[in-house]
Structure formats: structure tokens, C-alpha cells
Short mmCIF file of C-alpha atoms in Angstrom, two decimals:
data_model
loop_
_atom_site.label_atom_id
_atom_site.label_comp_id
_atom_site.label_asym_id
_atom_site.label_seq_id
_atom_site.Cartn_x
_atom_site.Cartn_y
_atom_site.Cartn_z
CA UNK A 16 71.96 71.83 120.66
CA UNK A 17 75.56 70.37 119.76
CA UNK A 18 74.93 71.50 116.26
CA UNK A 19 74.46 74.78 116.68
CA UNK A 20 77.38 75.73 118.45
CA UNK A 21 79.61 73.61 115.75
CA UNK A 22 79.49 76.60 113.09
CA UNK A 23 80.54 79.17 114.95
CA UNK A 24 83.53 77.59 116.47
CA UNK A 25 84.56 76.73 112.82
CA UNK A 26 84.20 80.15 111.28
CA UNK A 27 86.29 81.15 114.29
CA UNK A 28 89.11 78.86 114.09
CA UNK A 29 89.30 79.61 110.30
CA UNK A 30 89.50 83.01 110.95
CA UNK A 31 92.33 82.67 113.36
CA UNK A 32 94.51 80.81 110.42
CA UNK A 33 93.80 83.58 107.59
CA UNK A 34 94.96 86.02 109.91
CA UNK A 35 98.12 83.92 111.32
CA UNK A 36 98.97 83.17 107.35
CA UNK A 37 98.18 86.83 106.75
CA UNK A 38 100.81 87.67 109.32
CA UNK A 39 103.05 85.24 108.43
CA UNK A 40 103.37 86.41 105.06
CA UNK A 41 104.05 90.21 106.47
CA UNK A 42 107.00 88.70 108.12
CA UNK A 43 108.40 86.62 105.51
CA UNK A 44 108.04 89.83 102.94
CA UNK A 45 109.73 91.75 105.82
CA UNK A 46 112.30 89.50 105.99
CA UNK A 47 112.86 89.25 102.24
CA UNK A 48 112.94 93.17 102.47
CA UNK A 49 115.17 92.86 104.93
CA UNK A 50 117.72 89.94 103.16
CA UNK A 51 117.32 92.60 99.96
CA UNK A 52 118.98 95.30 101.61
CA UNK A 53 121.96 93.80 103.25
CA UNK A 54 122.97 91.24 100.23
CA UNK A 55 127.05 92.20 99.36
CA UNK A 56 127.94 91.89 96.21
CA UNK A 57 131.84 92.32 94.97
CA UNK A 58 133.03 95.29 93.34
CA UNK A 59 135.93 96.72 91.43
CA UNK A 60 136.52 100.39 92.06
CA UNK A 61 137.43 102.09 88.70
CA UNK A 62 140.91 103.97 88.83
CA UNK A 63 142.93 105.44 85.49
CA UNK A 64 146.50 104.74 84.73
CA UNK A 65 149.02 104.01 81.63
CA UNK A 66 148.77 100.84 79.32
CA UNK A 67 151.12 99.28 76.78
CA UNK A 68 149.32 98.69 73.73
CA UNK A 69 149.60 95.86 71.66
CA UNK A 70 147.74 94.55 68.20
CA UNK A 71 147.86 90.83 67.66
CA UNK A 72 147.86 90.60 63.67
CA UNK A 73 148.47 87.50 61.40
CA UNK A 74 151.78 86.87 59.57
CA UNK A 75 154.29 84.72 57.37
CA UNK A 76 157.81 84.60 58.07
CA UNK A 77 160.41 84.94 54.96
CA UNK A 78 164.25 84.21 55.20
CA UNK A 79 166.99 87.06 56.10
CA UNK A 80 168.71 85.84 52.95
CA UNK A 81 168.21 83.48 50.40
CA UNK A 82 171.46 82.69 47.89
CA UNK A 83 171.24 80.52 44.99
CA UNK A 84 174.29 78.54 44.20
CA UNK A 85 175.03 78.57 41.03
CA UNK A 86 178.80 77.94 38.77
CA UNK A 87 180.69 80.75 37.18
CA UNK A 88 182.54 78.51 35.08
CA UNK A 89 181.90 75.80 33.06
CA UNK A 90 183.05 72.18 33.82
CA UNK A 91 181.97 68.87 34.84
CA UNK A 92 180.86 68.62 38.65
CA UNK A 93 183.97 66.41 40.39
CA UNK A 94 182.47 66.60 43.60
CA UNK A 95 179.95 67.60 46.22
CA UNK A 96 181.67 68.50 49.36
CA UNK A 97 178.87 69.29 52.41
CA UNK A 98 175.99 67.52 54.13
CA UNK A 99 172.64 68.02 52.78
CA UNK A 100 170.63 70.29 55.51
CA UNK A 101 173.42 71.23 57.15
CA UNK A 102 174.69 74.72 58.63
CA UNK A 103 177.10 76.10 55.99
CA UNK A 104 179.79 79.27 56.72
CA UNK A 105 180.50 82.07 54.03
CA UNK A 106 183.46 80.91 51.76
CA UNK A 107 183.06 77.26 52.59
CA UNK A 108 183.83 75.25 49.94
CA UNK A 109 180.37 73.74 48.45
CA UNK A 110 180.92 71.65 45.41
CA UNK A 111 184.41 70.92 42.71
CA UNK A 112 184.32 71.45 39.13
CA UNK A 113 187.14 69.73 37.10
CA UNK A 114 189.95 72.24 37.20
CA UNK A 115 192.26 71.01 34.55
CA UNK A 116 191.44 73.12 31.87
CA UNK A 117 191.84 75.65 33.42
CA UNK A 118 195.29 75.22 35.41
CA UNK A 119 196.59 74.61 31.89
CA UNK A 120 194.73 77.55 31.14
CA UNK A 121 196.92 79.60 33.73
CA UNK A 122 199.80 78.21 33.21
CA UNK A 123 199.75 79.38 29.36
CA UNK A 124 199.27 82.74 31.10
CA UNK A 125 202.20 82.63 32.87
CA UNK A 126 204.40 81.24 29.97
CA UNK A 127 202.74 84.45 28.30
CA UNK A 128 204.13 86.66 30.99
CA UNK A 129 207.82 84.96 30.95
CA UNK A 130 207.57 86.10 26.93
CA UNK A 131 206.43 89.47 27.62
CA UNK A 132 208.85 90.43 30.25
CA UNK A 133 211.98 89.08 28.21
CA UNK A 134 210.47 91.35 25.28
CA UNK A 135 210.28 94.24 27.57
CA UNK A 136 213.67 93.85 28.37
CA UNK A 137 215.19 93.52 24.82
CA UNK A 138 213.22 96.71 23.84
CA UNK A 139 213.91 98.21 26.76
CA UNK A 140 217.89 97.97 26.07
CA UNK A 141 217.36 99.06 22.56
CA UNK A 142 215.21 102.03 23.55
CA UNK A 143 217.91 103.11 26.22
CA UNK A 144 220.76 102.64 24.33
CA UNK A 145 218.53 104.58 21.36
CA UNK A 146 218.73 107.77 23.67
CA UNK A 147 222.78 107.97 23.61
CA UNK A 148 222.86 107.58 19.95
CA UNK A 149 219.91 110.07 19.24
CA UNK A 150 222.12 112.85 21.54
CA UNK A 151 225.42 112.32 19.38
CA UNK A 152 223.19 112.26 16.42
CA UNK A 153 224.33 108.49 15.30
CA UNK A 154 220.23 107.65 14.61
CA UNK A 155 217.16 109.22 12.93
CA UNK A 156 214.75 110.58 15.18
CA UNK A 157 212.54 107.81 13.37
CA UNK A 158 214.82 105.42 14.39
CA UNK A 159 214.38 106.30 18.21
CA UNK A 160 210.52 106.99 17.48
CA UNK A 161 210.72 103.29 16.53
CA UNK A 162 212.88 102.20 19.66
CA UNK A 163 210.67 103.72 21.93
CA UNK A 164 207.53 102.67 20.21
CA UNK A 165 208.77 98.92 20.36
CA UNK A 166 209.41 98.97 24.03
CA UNK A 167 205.70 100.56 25.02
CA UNK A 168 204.40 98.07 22.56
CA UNK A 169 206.10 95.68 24.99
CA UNK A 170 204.66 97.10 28.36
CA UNK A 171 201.84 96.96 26.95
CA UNK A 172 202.05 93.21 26.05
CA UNK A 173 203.21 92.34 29.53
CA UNK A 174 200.70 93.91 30.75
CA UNK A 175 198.11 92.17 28.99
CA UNK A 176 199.68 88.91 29.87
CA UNK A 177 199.62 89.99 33.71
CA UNK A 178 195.47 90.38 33.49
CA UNK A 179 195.27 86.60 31.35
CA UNK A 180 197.30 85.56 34.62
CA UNK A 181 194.74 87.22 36.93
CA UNK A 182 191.53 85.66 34.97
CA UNK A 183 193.31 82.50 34.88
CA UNK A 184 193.87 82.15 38.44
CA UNK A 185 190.43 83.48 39.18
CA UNK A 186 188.55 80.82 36.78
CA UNK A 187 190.17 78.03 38.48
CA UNK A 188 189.44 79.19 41.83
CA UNK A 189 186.15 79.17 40.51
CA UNK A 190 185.85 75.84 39.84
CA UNK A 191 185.97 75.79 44.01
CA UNK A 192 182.43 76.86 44.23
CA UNK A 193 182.09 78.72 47.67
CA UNK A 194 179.05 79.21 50.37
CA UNK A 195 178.05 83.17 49.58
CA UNK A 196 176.54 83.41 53.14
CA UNK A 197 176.21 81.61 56.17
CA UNK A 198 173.10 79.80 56.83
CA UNK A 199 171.19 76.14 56.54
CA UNK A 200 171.58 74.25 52.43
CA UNK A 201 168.97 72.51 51.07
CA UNK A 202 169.40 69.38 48.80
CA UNK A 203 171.83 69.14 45.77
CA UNK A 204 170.17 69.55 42.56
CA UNK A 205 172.74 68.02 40.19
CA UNK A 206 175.22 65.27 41.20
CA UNK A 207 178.58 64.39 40.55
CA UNK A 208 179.03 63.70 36.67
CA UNK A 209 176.27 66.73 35.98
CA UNK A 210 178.10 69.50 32.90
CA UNK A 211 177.74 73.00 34.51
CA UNK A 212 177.81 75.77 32.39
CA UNK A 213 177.86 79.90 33.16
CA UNK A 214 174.23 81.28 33.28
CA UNK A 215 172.40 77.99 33.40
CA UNK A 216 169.19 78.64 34.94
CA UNK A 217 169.15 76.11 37.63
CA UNK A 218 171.27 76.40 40.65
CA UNK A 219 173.48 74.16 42.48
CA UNK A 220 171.34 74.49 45.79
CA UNK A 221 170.46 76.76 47.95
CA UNK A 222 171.15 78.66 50.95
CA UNK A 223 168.81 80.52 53.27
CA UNK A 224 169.78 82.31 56.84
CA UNK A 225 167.57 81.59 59.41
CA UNK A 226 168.97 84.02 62.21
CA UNK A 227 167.51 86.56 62.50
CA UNK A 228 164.52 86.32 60.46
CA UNK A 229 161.98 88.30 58.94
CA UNK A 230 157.84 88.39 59.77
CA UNK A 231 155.70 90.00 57.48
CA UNK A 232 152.47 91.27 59.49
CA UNK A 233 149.56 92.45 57.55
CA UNK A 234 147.43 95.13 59.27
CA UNK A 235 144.10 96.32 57.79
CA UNK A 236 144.23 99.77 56.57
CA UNK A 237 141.17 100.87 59.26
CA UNK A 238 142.96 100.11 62.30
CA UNK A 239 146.08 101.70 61.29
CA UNK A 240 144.10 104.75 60.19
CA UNK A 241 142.39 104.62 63.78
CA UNK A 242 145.62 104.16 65.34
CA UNK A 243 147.30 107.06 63.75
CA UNK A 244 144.41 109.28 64.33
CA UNK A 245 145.00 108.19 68.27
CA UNK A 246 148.87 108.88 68.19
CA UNK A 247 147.35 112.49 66.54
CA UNK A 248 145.12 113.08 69.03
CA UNK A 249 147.57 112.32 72.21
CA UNK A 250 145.91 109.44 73.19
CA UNK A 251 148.74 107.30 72.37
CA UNK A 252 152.46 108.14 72.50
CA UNK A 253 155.12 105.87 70.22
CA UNK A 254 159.09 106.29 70.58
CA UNK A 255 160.20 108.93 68.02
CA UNK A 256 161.94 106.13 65.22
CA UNK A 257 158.40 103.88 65.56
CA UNK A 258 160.52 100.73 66.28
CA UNK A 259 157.91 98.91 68.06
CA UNK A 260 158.38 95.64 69.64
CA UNK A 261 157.02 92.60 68.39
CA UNK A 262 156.16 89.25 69.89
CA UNK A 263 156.00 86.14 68.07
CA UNK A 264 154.33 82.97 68.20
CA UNK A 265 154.15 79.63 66.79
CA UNK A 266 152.39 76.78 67.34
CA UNK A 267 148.85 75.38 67.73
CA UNK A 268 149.40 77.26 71.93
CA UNK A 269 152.27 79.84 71.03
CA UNK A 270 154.82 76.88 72.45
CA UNK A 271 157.29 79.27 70.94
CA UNK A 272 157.94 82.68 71.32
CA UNK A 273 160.46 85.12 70.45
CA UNK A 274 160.86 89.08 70.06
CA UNK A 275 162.08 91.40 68.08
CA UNK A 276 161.57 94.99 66.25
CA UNK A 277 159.19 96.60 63.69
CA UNK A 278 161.05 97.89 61.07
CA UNK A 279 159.23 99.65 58.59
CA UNK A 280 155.50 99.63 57.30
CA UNK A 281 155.08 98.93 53.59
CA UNK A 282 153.71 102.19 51.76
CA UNK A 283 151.57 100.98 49.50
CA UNK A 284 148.14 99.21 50.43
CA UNK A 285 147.38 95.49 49.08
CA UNK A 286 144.34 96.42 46.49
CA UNK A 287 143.09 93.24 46.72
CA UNK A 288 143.54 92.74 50.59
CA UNK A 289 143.10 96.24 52.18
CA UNK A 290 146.08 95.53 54.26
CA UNK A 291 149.35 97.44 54.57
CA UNK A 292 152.58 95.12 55.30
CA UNK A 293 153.95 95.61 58.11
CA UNK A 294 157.99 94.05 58.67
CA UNK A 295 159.79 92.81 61.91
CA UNK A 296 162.76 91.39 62.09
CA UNK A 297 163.31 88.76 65.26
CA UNK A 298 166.02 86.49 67.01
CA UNK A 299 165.43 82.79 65.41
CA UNK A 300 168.67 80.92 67.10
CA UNK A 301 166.54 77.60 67.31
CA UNK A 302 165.65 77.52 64.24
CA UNK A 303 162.22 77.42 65.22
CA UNK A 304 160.47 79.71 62.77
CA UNK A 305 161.27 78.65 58.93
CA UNK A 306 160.28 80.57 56.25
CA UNK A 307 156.67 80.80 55.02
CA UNK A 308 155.62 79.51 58.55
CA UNK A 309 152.26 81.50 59.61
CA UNK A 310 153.17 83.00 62.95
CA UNK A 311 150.45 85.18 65.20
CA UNK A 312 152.54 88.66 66.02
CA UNK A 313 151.91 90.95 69.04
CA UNK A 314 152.70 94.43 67.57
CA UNK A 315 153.56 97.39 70.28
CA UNK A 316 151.21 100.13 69.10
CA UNK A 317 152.33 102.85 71.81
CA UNK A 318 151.48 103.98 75.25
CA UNK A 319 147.61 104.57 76.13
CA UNK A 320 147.55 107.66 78.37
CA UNK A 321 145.18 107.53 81.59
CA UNK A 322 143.21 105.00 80.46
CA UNK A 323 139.89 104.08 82.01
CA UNK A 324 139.77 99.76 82.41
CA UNK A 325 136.93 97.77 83.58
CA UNK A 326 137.26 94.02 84.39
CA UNK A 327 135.77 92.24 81.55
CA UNK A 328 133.64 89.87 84.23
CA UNK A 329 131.79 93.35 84.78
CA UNK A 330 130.80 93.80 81.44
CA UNK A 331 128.32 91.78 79.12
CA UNK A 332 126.06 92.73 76.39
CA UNK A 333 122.17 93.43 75.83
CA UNK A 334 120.13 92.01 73.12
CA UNK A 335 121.34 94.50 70.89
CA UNK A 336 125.03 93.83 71.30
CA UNK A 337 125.43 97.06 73.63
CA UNK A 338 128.16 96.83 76.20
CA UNK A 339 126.23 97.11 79.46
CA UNK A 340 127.86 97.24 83.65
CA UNK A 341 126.53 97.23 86.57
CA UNK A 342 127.53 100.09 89.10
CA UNK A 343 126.93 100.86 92.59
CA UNK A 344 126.08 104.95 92.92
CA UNK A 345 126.25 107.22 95.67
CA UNK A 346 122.90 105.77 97.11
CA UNK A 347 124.25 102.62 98.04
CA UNK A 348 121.73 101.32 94.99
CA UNK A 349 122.58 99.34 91.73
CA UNK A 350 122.41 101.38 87.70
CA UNK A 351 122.70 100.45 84.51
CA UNK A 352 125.43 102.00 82.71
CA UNK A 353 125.74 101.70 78.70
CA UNK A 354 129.20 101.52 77.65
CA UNK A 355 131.58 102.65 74.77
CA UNK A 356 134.83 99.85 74.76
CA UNK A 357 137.68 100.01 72.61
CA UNK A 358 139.21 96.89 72.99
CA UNK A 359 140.93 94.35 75.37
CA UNK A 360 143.64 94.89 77.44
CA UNK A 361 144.95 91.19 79.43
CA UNK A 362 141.56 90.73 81.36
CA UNK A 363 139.87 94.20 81.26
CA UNK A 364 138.26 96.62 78.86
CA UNK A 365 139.58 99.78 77.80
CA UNK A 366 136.13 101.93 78.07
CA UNK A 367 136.35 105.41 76.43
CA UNK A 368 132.60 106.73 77.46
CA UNK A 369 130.24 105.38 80.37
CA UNK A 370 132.32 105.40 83.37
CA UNK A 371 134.92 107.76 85.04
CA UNK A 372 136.93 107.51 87.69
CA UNK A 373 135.57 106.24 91.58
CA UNK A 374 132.63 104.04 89.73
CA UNK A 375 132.12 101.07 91.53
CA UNK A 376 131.33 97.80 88.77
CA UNK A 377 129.74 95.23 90.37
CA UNK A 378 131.70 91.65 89.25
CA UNK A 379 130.36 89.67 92.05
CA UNK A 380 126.63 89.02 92.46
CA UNK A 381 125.45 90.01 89.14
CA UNK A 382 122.47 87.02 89.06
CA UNK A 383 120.57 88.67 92.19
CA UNK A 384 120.77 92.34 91.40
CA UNK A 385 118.94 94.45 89.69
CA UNK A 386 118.70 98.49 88.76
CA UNK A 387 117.79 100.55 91.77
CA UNK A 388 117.79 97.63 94.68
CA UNK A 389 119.51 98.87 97.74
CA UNK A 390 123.44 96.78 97.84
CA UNK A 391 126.22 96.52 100.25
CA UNK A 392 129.59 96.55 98.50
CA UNK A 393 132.93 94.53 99.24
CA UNK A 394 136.03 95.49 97.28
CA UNK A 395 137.19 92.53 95.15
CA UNK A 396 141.15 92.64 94.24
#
């Protein structure tokens, strides 16, 4: 009799815990229903306004001016008068070539002139007192032909002897050879002792200004095509002489910058490169940037118009490389949005097709969403 009562009290009690798991799992779906609809996520709310555009291009600084030092006369070297790798001044006196030639040089010159001049006075007398004498008719007329002759002849001579005096004196100052420019020497390529001669074909030294210096930027002919066919369109504006600003950087993490101006674009095109040359010209009072140093250069390219930017934390890309953001619509619900983007701007896309203005990309909450789920948003600054 016990038996028989023992089955139906089972099948009862396991009935009773289907329908309590049955129940339970109604609520919990409820609830995860209920969790779906009210999760927040953080959004950026799109808004268009005016960007400075910049291009950050490659490039190799080259010296202001470079002067090679070299003698315009010949001579032995006396003496080397500066500091290797110093700072030199225009018209400071570099090096000393033996000068005694060539004060006895000028002082033959000027024993010249003392011989001229007392010749142009003898003939001078002569041809004056020639004029008297040709008036009472005590001379030939070839005889004051001759006078006068004589005392041009004379001139002439002193004249002659004036210039040797003038390349005399400028030969020896020559043998004072003389910064050209202002700006840092290298080393000394001959020494004291060394025979210099007019023309030789290695120089003294040389000198190269450091401040300001010169970048030159290389810039791929398709993004200055692109870029010019934005300035056409209106999308970009540029100041009416082009001098665009440019940044410079050195070092492994840019420890140095410094700016300066674009001053002209090269116009031919590298065959080999596909690059046009672009040159700046920058402050370098440090010293900082030497020449053939590779530098990183942030080029102004103009003024972007009403742009459209989306934070680049809202923005990733689908298996096929397509930039992709998540938006909240006008249902309160999340959509996929397929983007067009231009390039970077500091931390946020420039996005010419895909959103307009009032879309709300999600940035915050991206692992739990997905398109068409119900969201509450929370603006994120």
C-alpha cells in the first residue's frame, strides 16, 4: 500500500520543479530584457567646424651657406689664426700668407708713381710753356704736337702706375685671407709651411651658416595633386603667397622643435622618386639641426572648411579594411554606419561621407552593443 502512493507523489514533485525552473528562466530572460534596454553607453555628438591642416613629410636639412676658403694669391701659409669649430664673423681674419713679396711688390709701385708724377710735371711745363711760343709763332706746330703728345704720354704713365699701386696693395691684403660669411669652420686642411697657389682645387676650410637653415621636404606627387584639387574645389583655403608654416623635429621623440616658413615648391618632379621638393627655411639658434640631418616636418596645408570629425576611439575597421562606427539613431537603437575618412586630425578622423551633423558615435560600450539593440546614451566630453 506504501508503494503505490510513492509514484505519484514523485511525478508530482518533479512536476512542481520543471515548472518553477520554467518560470525561473522567464524571469531571468525578463530581466536580461530588461538589463538590455537600460545599458548606457558613451557617446560623442558629431558637430562641424574649421581645422588647420597639416602634412607630416620626411626631410634633410642643407646649410644657408656654405663658403669654401680658398687663397687668391700665391705664398707660403705663415699662419693659421682661428679655432677649429669655432663661430667665425665676415672679414675675420682666417689664415696669413707670407706678405713680403708682395710689400716689395707695392712699394716698386709707388716708386713707379713718384717717377710718373715728376714726368708729368716736366712735360707738363714744356707743354705749357709750348702754348706761348706756338701763339708768337717761335715753334712748329710739330713741335707743340710733340709737347703736348709727351705730356699725355705722361698722364697716361701715371696713371698706369696709380692701378700697379692699387693691385699691389690689394695682393698683399690678400695674403690676409678673410672669413666670406659668418658662420661655424670646420678643420684646416693645410698647415702652416703648406705653398698656396691661385686656383688650387682644394680649399683652406670651410664655412657653413647654421642660422637660419634650410629643410628640404619631399612630398609625393599624389598628395599634392589631391591637395591642390581640394584648395580648387574650396575645401581648403591657403594665404594668397602659399607661405605655409612648418614645424620641425629632431630626434628619436621630436626632443627638438623649431618653426619656420615654406618657401617655394621645386617645379620639377624627382623621376626616380615621384616626389616634388618642397623648401622651408627655419630659426636654428642652437645649433641643433646640422646639415644633412633627417628631420620629420609638419607642413601647413591650409584651412579645412566645416569639417565633419569623429573621435578615432569610435571608429575601427571590418574584415575588409572598411572604416565602420557605431551610432545611436532617432530610435534610441544602435546602426552600423560605413565610413569614407580622409585622414587624421590630433585624435579624430576627418570623415567626408557616412555621417552628418547631430550623429551620435558610440565610444563607450562598444563590446556589449550590437546593430538594432535598444541603448541609453550619456554624452562623453
Amino acid at each position: 500500500m506504501q508503494q503505490r502512493f510513492r509514484k505519484p507523489l514523485f511525478v508530482s514533485v518533479l512536476a512542481s520543479s520543471i515548472l518553477l525552473a520554467s518560470c525561473g528562466d522567464a524571469e531571468q530572460a525578463a530581466a536580461g530584457a530588461g538589463q538590455q534596454q537600460q545599458m548606457t553607453v558613451g557617446v560623442v555628438t558629431i558637430s562641424t567646424r574649421d581645422v588647420d591642416l597639416t602634412t607630416t613629410l620626411p626631410g634633410r636639412a642643407s646649410a644657408f651657406r656654405v663658403a669654401e676658403v680658398r687663397p687668391q694669391v700665391n705664398g707660403i701659409l705663415e699662419k693659421r689664426l682661428f679655432e677649429e669649430g669655432s663661430m667665425v664673423s665676415a672679414g675675420q681674419q682666417l689664415y696669413q700668407i707670407d706678405a713680403a713679396m708682395y710689400e716689395a711688390e707695392l712699394a716698386s709701385a709707388k716708386a713707379e708713381i713718384a717717377r710718373a708724377q715728376a714726368a708729368v710735371k716736366s712735360t707738363q711745363s714744356r707743354f705749357e710753356r709750348s702754348k706761348g711760343l706756338l701763339q708768337d709763332k717761335a715753334i712748329s706746330q710739330q713741335d707743340f704736337d710733340e709737347a703736348e703728345a709727351a705730356y699725355l704720354q705722361a698722364e697716361a704713365q701715371l696713371k698706369i702706375a696709380q692701378a700697379n699701386v692699387s693691385r699691389a696693395e690689394l695682393n698683399l691684403e690678400y695674403t690676409k685671407v678673410k672669413a666670406p660669411i659668418d658662420g661655424r669652420i670646420g678643420r684646416s686642411q693645410l698647415t702652416e709651411g703648406a705653398l698656396l697657389s691661385v686656383g688650387q682645387a682644394q680649399a683652406l676650410t670651410t664655412i657653413t651658416q647654421l642660422d637660419p637653415i634650410y629643410v628640404d621636404i619631399a612630398q609625393s606627387t599624389s598628395d599634392y595633386l589631391a591637395l591642390q584639387q581640394a584648395i580648387a574645389d574650396g575645401r581648403i583655403e591657403t594665404n594668397a603667397d602659399n607661405r605655409a608654416e612648418v614645424v620641425v623635429s629632431v630626434g628619436e621623440n621630436g626632443n627638438f622643435t623649431t618653426k619656420g616658413e615654406l618657401l617655394f615648391n621645386e617645379v620639377t618632379v624627382d623621376p626616380q622618386t615621384s616626389a616634388i621638393t618642397l623648401r622651408a627655411r627655419l630659426d636654428n639658434p642652437s645649433h641643433a639641426i646640422l646639415p644633412g640631418m633627417y628631420v620629420r616636418a609638419e607642413v601647413g596645408t591650409g584651412n579645412l572648411k566645416n569639417a565633419i570629425l569623429a573621435p578615432q576611439t569610435g571608429v575601427s575597421r571590418d574584415p575588409r579594411g572598411r572604416a565602420i562606427a557605431f551610432v545611436v539613431n532617432a530610435e534610441g537603437k544602435v546602426e552600423q554606419r560605413y565610413l569614407q575618412v580622409e585622414r587624421t586630425v590630433g585624435t579624430n578622423w576627418v570623415v567626408t561621407d557616412g555621417l552628418t551633423t547631430g550623429d551620435k558615435v558610440i565610444v563607450e560600450g562598444l563590446q556589449k552593443i550590437q546593430p538594432g539593440m535598444p541603448v541609453k546614451t550619456e554624452e562623453v566630453k
